[in-house]
Coordinates of C-alpha atoms and ligand atoms in Angstrom, one line a residue:
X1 CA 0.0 0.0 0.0
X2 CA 1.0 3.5 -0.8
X3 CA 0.0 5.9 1.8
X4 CA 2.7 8.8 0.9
X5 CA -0.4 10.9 0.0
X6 CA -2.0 9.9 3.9
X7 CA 0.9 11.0 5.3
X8 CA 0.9 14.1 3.3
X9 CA -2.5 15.0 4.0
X10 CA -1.6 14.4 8.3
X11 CA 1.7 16.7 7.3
X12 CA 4.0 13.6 7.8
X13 CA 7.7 13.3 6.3
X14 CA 6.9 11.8 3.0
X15 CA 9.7 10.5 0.1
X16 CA 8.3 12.5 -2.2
X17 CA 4.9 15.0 -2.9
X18 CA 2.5 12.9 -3.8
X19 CA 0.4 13.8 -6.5
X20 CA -3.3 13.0 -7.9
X21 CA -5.4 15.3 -10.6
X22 CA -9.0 16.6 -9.4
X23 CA -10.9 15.2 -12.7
X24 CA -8.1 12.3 -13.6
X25 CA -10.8 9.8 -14.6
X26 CA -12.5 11.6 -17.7
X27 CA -12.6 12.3 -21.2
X28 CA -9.2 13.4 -21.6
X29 CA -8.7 9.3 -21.5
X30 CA -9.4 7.7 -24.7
X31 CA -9.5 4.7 -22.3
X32 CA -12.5 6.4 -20.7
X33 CA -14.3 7.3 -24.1
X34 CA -14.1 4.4 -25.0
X35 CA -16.8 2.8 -22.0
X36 CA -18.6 6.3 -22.3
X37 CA -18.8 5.5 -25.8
X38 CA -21.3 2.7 -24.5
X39 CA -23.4 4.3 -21.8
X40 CA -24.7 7.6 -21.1
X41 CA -22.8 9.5 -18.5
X42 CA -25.2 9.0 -15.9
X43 CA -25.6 5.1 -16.6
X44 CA -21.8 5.1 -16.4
X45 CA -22.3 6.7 -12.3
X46 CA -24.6 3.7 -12.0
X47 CA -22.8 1.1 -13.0
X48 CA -20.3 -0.3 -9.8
X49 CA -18.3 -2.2 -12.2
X50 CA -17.3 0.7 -14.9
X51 CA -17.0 3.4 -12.4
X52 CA -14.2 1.1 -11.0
X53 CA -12.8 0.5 -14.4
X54 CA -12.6 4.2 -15.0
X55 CA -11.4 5.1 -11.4
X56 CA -8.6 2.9 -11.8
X57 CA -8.0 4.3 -15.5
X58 CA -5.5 7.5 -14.8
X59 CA -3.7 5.3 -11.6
X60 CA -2.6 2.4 -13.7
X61 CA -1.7 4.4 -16.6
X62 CA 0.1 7.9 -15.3
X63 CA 0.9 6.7 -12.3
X64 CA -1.4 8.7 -9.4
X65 CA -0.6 8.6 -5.8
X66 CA -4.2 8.4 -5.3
X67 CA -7.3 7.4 -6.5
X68 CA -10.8 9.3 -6.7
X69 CA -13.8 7.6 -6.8
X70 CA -15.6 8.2 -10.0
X71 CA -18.9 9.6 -9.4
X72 CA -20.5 13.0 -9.6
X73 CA -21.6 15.8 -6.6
X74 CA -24.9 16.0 -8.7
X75 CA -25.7 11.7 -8.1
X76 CA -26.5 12.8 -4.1
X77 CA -28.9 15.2 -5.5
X78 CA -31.2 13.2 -7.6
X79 CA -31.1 10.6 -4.6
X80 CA -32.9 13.6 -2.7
X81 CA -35.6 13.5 -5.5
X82 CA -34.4 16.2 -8.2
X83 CA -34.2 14.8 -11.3
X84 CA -30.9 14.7 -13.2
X85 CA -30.4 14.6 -16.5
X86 CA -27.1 15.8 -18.7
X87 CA -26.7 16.8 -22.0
X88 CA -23.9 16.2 -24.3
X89 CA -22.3 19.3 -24.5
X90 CA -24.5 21.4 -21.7
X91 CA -23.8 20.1 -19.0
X92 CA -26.4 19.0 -16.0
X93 CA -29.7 20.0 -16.2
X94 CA -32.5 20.1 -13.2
X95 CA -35.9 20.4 -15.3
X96 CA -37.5 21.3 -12.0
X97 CA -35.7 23.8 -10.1
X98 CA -36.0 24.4 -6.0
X99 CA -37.3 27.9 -5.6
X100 CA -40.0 28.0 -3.1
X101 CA -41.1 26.0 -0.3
X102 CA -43.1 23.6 -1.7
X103 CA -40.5 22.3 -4.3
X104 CA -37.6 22.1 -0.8
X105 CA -40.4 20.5 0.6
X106 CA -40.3 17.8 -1.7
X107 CA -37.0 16.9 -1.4
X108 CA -35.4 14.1 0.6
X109 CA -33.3 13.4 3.2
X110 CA -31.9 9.5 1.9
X111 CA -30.7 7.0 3.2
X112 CA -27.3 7.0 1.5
X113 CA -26.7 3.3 1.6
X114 CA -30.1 2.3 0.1
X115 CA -30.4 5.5 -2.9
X116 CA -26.8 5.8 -3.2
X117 CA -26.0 1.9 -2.6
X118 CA -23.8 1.7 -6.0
X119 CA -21.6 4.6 -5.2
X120 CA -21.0 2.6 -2.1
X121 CA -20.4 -0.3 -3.4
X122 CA -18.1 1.4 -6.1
X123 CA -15.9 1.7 -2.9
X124 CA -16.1 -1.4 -1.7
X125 CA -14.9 -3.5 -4.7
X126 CA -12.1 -0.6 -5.4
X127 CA -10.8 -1.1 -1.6
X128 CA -10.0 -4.5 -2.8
X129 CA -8.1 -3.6 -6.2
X130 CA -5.9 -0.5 -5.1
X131 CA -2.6 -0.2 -4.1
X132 CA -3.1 3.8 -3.5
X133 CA -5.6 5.4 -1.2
X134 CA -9.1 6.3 -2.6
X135 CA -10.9 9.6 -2.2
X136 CA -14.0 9.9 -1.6
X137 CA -16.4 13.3 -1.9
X138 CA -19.4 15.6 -2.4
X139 CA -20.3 18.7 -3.5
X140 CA -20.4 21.3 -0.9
X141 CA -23.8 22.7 -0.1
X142 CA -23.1 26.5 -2.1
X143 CA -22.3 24.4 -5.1
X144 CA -25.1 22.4 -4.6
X145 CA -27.5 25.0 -4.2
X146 CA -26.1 26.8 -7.2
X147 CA -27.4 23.9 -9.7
X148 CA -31.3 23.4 -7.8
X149 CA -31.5 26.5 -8.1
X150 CA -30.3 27.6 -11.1
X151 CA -31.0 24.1 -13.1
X152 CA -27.6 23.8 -14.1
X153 CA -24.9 25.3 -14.8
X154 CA -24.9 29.0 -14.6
X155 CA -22.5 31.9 -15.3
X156 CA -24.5 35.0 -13.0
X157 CA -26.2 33.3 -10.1
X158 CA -29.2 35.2 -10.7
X159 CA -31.5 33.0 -9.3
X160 CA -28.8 31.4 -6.5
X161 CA -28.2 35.5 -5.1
X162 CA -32.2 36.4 -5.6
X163 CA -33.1 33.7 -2.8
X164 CA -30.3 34.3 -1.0
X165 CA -30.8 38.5 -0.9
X166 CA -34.5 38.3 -1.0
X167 CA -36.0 34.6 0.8
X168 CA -32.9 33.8 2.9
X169 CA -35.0 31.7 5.3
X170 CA -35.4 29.7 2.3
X171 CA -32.0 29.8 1.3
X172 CA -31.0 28.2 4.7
X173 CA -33.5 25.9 4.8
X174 CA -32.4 24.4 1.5
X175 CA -28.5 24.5 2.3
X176 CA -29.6 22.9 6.1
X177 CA -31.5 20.1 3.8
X178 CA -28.5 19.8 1.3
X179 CA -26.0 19.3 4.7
X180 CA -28.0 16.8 6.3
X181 CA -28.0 14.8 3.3
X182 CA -24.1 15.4 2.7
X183 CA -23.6 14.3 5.9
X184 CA -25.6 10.7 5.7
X185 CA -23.4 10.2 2.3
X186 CA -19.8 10.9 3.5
X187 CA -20.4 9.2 6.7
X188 CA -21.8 6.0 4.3
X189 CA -18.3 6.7 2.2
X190 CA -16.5 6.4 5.3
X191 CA -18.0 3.2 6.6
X192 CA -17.4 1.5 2.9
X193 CA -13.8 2.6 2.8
X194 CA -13.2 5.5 1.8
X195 CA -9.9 7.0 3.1
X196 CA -9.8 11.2 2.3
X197 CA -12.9 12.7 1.6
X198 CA -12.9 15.9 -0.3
X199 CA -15.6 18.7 -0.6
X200 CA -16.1 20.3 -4.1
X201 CA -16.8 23.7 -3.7
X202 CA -16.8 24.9 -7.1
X203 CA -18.9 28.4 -7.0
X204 CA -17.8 29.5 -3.4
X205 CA -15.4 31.9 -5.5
X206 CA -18.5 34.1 -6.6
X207 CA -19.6 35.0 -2.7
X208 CA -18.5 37.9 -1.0
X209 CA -16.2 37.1 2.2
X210 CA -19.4 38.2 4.2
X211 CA -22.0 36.1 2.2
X212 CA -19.4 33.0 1.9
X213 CA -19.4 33.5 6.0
X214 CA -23.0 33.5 6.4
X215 CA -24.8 31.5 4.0
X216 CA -21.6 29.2 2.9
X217 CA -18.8 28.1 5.3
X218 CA -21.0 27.5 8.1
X219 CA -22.6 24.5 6.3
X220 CA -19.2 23.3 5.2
X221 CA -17.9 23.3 9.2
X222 CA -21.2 21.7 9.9
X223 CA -20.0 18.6 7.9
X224 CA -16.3 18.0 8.8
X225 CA -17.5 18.6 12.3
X226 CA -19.6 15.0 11.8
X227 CA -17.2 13.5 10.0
X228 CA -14.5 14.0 12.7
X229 CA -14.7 10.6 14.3
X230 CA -13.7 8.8 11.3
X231 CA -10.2 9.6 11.4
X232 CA -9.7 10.3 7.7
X233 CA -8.2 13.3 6.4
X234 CA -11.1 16.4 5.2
X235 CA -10.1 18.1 2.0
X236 CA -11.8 21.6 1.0
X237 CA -11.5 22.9 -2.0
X238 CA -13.0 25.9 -2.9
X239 CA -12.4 27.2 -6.6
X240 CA -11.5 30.9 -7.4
X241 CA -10.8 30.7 -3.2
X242 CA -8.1 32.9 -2.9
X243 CA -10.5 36.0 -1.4
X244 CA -12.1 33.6 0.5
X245 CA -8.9 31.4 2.3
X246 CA -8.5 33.1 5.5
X247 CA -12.1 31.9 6.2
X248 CA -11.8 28.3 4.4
X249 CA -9.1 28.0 7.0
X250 CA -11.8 27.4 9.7
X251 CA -13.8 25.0 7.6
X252 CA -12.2 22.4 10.3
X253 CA -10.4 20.5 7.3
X254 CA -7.2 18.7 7.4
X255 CA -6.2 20.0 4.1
X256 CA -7.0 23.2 2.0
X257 CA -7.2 22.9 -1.7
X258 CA -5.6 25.6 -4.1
X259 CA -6.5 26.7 -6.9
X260 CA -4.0 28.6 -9.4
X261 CA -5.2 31.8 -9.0
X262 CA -2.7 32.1 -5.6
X263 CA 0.8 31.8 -5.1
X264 CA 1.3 28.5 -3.0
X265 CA 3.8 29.7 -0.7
X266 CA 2.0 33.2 0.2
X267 CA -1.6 30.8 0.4
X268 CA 1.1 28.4 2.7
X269 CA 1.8 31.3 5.3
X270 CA -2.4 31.7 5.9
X271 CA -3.0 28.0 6.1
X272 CA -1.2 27.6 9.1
X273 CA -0.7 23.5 10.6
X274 CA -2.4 22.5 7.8
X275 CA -1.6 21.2 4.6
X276 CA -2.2 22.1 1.1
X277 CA -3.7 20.6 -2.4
X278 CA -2.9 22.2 -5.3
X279 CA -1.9 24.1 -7.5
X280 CA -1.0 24.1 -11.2
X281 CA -3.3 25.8 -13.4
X282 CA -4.6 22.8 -15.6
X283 CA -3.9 24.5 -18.3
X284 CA 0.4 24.4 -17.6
X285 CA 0.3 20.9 -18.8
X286 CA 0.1 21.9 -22.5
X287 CA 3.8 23.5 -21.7
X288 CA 7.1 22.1 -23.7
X289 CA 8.2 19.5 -22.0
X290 CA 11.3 21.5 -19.9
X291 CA 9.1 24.4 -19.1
X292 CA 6.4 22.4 -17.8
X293 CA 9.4 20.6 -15.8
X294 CA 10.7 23.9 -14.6
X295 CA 7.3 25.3 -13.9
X296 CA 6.5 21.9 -11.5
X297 CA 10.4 22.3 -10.0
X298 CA 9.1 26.1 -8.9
X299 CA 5.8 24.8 -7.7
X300 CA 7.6 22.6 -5.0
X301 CA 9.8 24.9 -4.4
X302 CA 7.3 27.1 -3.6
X303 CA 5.6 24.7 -1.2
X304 CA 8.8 23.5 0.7
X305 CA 7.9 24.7 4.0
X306 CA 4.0 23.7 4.2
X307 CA 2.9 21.2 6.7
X308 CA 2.0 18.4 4.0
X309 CA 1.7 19.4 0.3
X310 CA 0.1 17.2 -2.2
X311 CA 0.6 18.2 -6.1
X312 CA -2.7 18.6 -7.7
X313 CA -3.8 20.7 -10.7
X314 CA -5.6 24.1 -9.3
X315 CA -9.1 22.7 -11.1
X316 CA -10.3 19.9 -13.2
X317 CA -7.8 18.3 -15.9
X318 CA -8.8 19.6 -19.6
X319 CA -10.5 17.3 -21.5
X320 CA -8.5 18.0 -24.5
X321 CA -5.4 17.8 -22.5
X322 CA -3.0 15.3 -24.1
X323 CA -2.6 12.0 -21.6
X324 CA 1.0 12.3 -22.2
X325 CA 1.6 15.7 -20.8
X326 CA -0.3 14.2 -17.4
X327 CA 2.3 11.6 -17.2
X328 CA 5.4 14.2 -17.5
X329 CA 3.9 15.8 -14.6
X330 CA 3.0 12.7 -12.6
X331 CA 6.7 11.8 -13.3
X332 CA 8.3 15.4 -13.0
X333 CA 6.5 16.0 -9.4
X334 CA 8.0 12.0 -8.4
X335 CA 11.4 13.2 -9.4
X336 CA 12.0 16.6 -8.6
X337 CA 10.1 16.0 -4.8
X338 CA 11.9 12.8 -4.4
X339 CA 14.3 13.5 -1.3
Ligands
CP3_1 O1 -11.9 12.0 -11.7 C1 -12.7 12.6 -10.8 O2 -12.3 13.7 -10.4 C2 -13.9 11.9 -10.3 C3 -15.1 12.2 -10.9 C4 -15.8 13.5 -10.9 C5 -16.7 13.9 -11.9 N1 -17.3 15.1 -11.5 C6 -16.9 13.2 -13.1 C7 -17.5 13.9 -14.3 C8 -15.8 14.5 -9.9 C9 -15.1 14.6 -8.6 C10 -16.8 15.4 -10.3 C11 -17.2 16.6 -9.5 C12 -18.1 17.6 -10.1 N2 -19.2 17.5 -10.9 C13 -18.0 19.0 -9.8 C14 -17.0 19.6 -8.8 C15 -15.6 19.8 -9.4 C16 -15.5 20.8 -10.5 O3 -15.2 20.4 -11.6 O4 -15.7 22.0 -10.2 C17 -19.0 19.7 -10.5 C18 -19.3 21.1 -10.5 C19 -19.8 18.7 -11.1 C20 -21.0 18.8 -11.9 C21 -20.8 18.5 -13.3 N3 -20.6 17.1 -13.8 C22 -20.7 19.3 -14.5 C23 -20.8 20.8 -14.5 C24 -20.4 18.4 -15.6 C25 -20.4 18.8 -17.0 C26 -19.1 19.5 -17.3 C27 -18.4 19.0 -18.5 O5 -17.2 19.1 -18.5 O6 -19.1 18.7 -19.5 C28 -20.3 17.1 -15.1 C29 -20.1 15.9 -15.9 C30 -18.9 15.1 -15.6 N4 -18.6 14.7 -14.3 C31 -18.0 14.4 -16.4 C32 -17.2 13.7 -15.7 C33 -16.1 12.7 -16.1 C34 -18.1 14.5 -18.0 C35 -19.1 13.5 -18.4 C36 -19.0 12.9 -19.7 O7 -18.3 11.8 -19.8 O8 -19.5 13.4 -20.7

């Protein structure tokens, strides 16, 4: 078993940085088009035996340090009753929006090992196949939020900042709902095997430090706060974040992801005892070769004195990134770290 990225995220000596990619099972792998190419993405979420496939995918072939399980944040929300759907090219769609009472009122609370009982057993069989550690995650509430209420995918918030500025009894309501749900599906992660579990907090970059403290980040604490008797490490990661770190900082997890907005060693002094994810804009990898080298050799540099650092990209991997560019960084961030 390799645990360097464990012992990274506890801010143990490690032999090198460990690295994994937020996004490394995708469609940047023609091995992963090639099952997609059979099913339809949500099918694929569904299917215990191809999300393994595919979760094992970027480990076996560029060499990750650790493996996340391949789901989506959105799976927990059709378990609470909203119904999912996602088109090629636009992304997830909620046909029914939450925007009053009535439509909160008719969502769920599940019971994550019955309505959810193939992401857990994705975990289960990939416990018994991995020689790296396997993340598992959710969405955090904000980003949750975002797509009931919006529909999908959204560039103004329009409708997310209306209930929030105008209803925000409402608001809570829905992001206390959302939470108590979260909470039932990392625990269930937990208790199937999972051994990191990371929050997604994709859209926490478009609140105000006051609004991110008041309708955002106390939902976030209210979940690593249940999840503290498991013993795993708690990963945050909150996209475009940089405005909003020395707050993320309480969030009570273990380690704060980074995106590439920040410079890692000024994000390092605010994070305190705790380590870092992050932080190489996923764009980098389409560098030359020795730049990209260079560019991961000042990136570690960078991060020498945090308390546990593990290489990521500061978002999702491209999906027209070229496969081989990944696997010079996998191997670039193994050699230059190794010590
Ligand atoms: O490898 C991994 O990181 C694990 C799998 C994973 C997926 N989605 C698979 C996926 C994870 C961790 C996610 C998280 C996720 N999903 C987030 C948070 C992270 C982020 O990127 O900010 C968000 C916001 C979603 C919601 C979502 N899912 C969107 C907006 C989309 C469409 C975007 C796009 O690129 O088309 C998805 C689809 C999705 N989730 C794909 C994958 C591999 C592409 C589906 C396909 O095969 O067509």
């Amino acid at each position: 078993m390799n645990d360097t990225f464990l012992k990274a995220c506890r801010g143990e000596k490690t032999d090198y940085t460990p690295i994994w990619m937020m996004r490394q099972a995708g469609r940047y792998l023609p091995e992963y088009q090639k099952i997609r190419g059979n099913v339809t993405f949500l099918e694929l979420c569904k299917s215990p035996d191809l999300c393994v496939e595919v979760t094992l995918q970027p480990v076996d072939l560029l060499g990750m340090d650790a493996a996340i399980l391949f789901s989506d944040i959105l799976v927990l929300m059709e378990a609470m009753g909203a119904p999912l759907e996602f088109h090629e090219g636009r992304g997830p769609i909620f046909k029914e929006p939450i925007r009053n009472q009535a439509a909160l009122d008719a969502l769920m609370i599940p019971d994550a090992d019955e309505a959810t009982a193939f992401v857990m057993e994705t975990i289960r069989l990939l416990r018994r196949e991995l020689k790296v550690p396997l993340i598992g995650f959710a969405g955090a509430p904000f980003t949750c939020a975002t797509y009931l209420i919006e529909g999908g995918s959204s560039k103004v918030f329009w409708e997310t900042k209306k209930m929030m500025f105008t209803e925000p009894l409402l608001f809570h309501r829905l992001m206390d709902k959302i939470t108590e749900s979260t909470i039932l599906y990392l625990k269930a992660q937990a208790r199937a095997g999972a051994q990191a579990l990371q929050l997604f907090d994709s859209w926490a970059g478009v609140l105000a430090p006051c609004d991110f403290s008041n309708f955002a980040l106390p939902y976030v604490q209210k979940i690593f706060a249940a999840l503290q008797g498991y013993e795993i490490p708690l990963i945050y990661f909150a996209n475009n974040g940089a405005t909003l770190l020395d707050l993320s900082v309480s969030s009570g997890a273990d380690v704060i992801g980074l995106d590439w907005r920040i410079n890692i060693g000024e994000a390092i002094k605010k994070v305190g005892k705790r380590a870092v994810q992050g932080n190489l804009d996923p764009f980098a990898l389409l560098l030359p070769k020795d730049q990209l080298r260079q560019r991961i050799g000042d990136l570690l540099d960078g991060a020498k004195n945090a308390h546990g650092h593990i290489f990521n990209l500061g978002h999702g991997i491209h999906q027209f990134t070229p496969p081989e560019q990944a696997k010079i960084a996998v191997d670039a961030v193994h050699e230059l770290s190794s010590r």
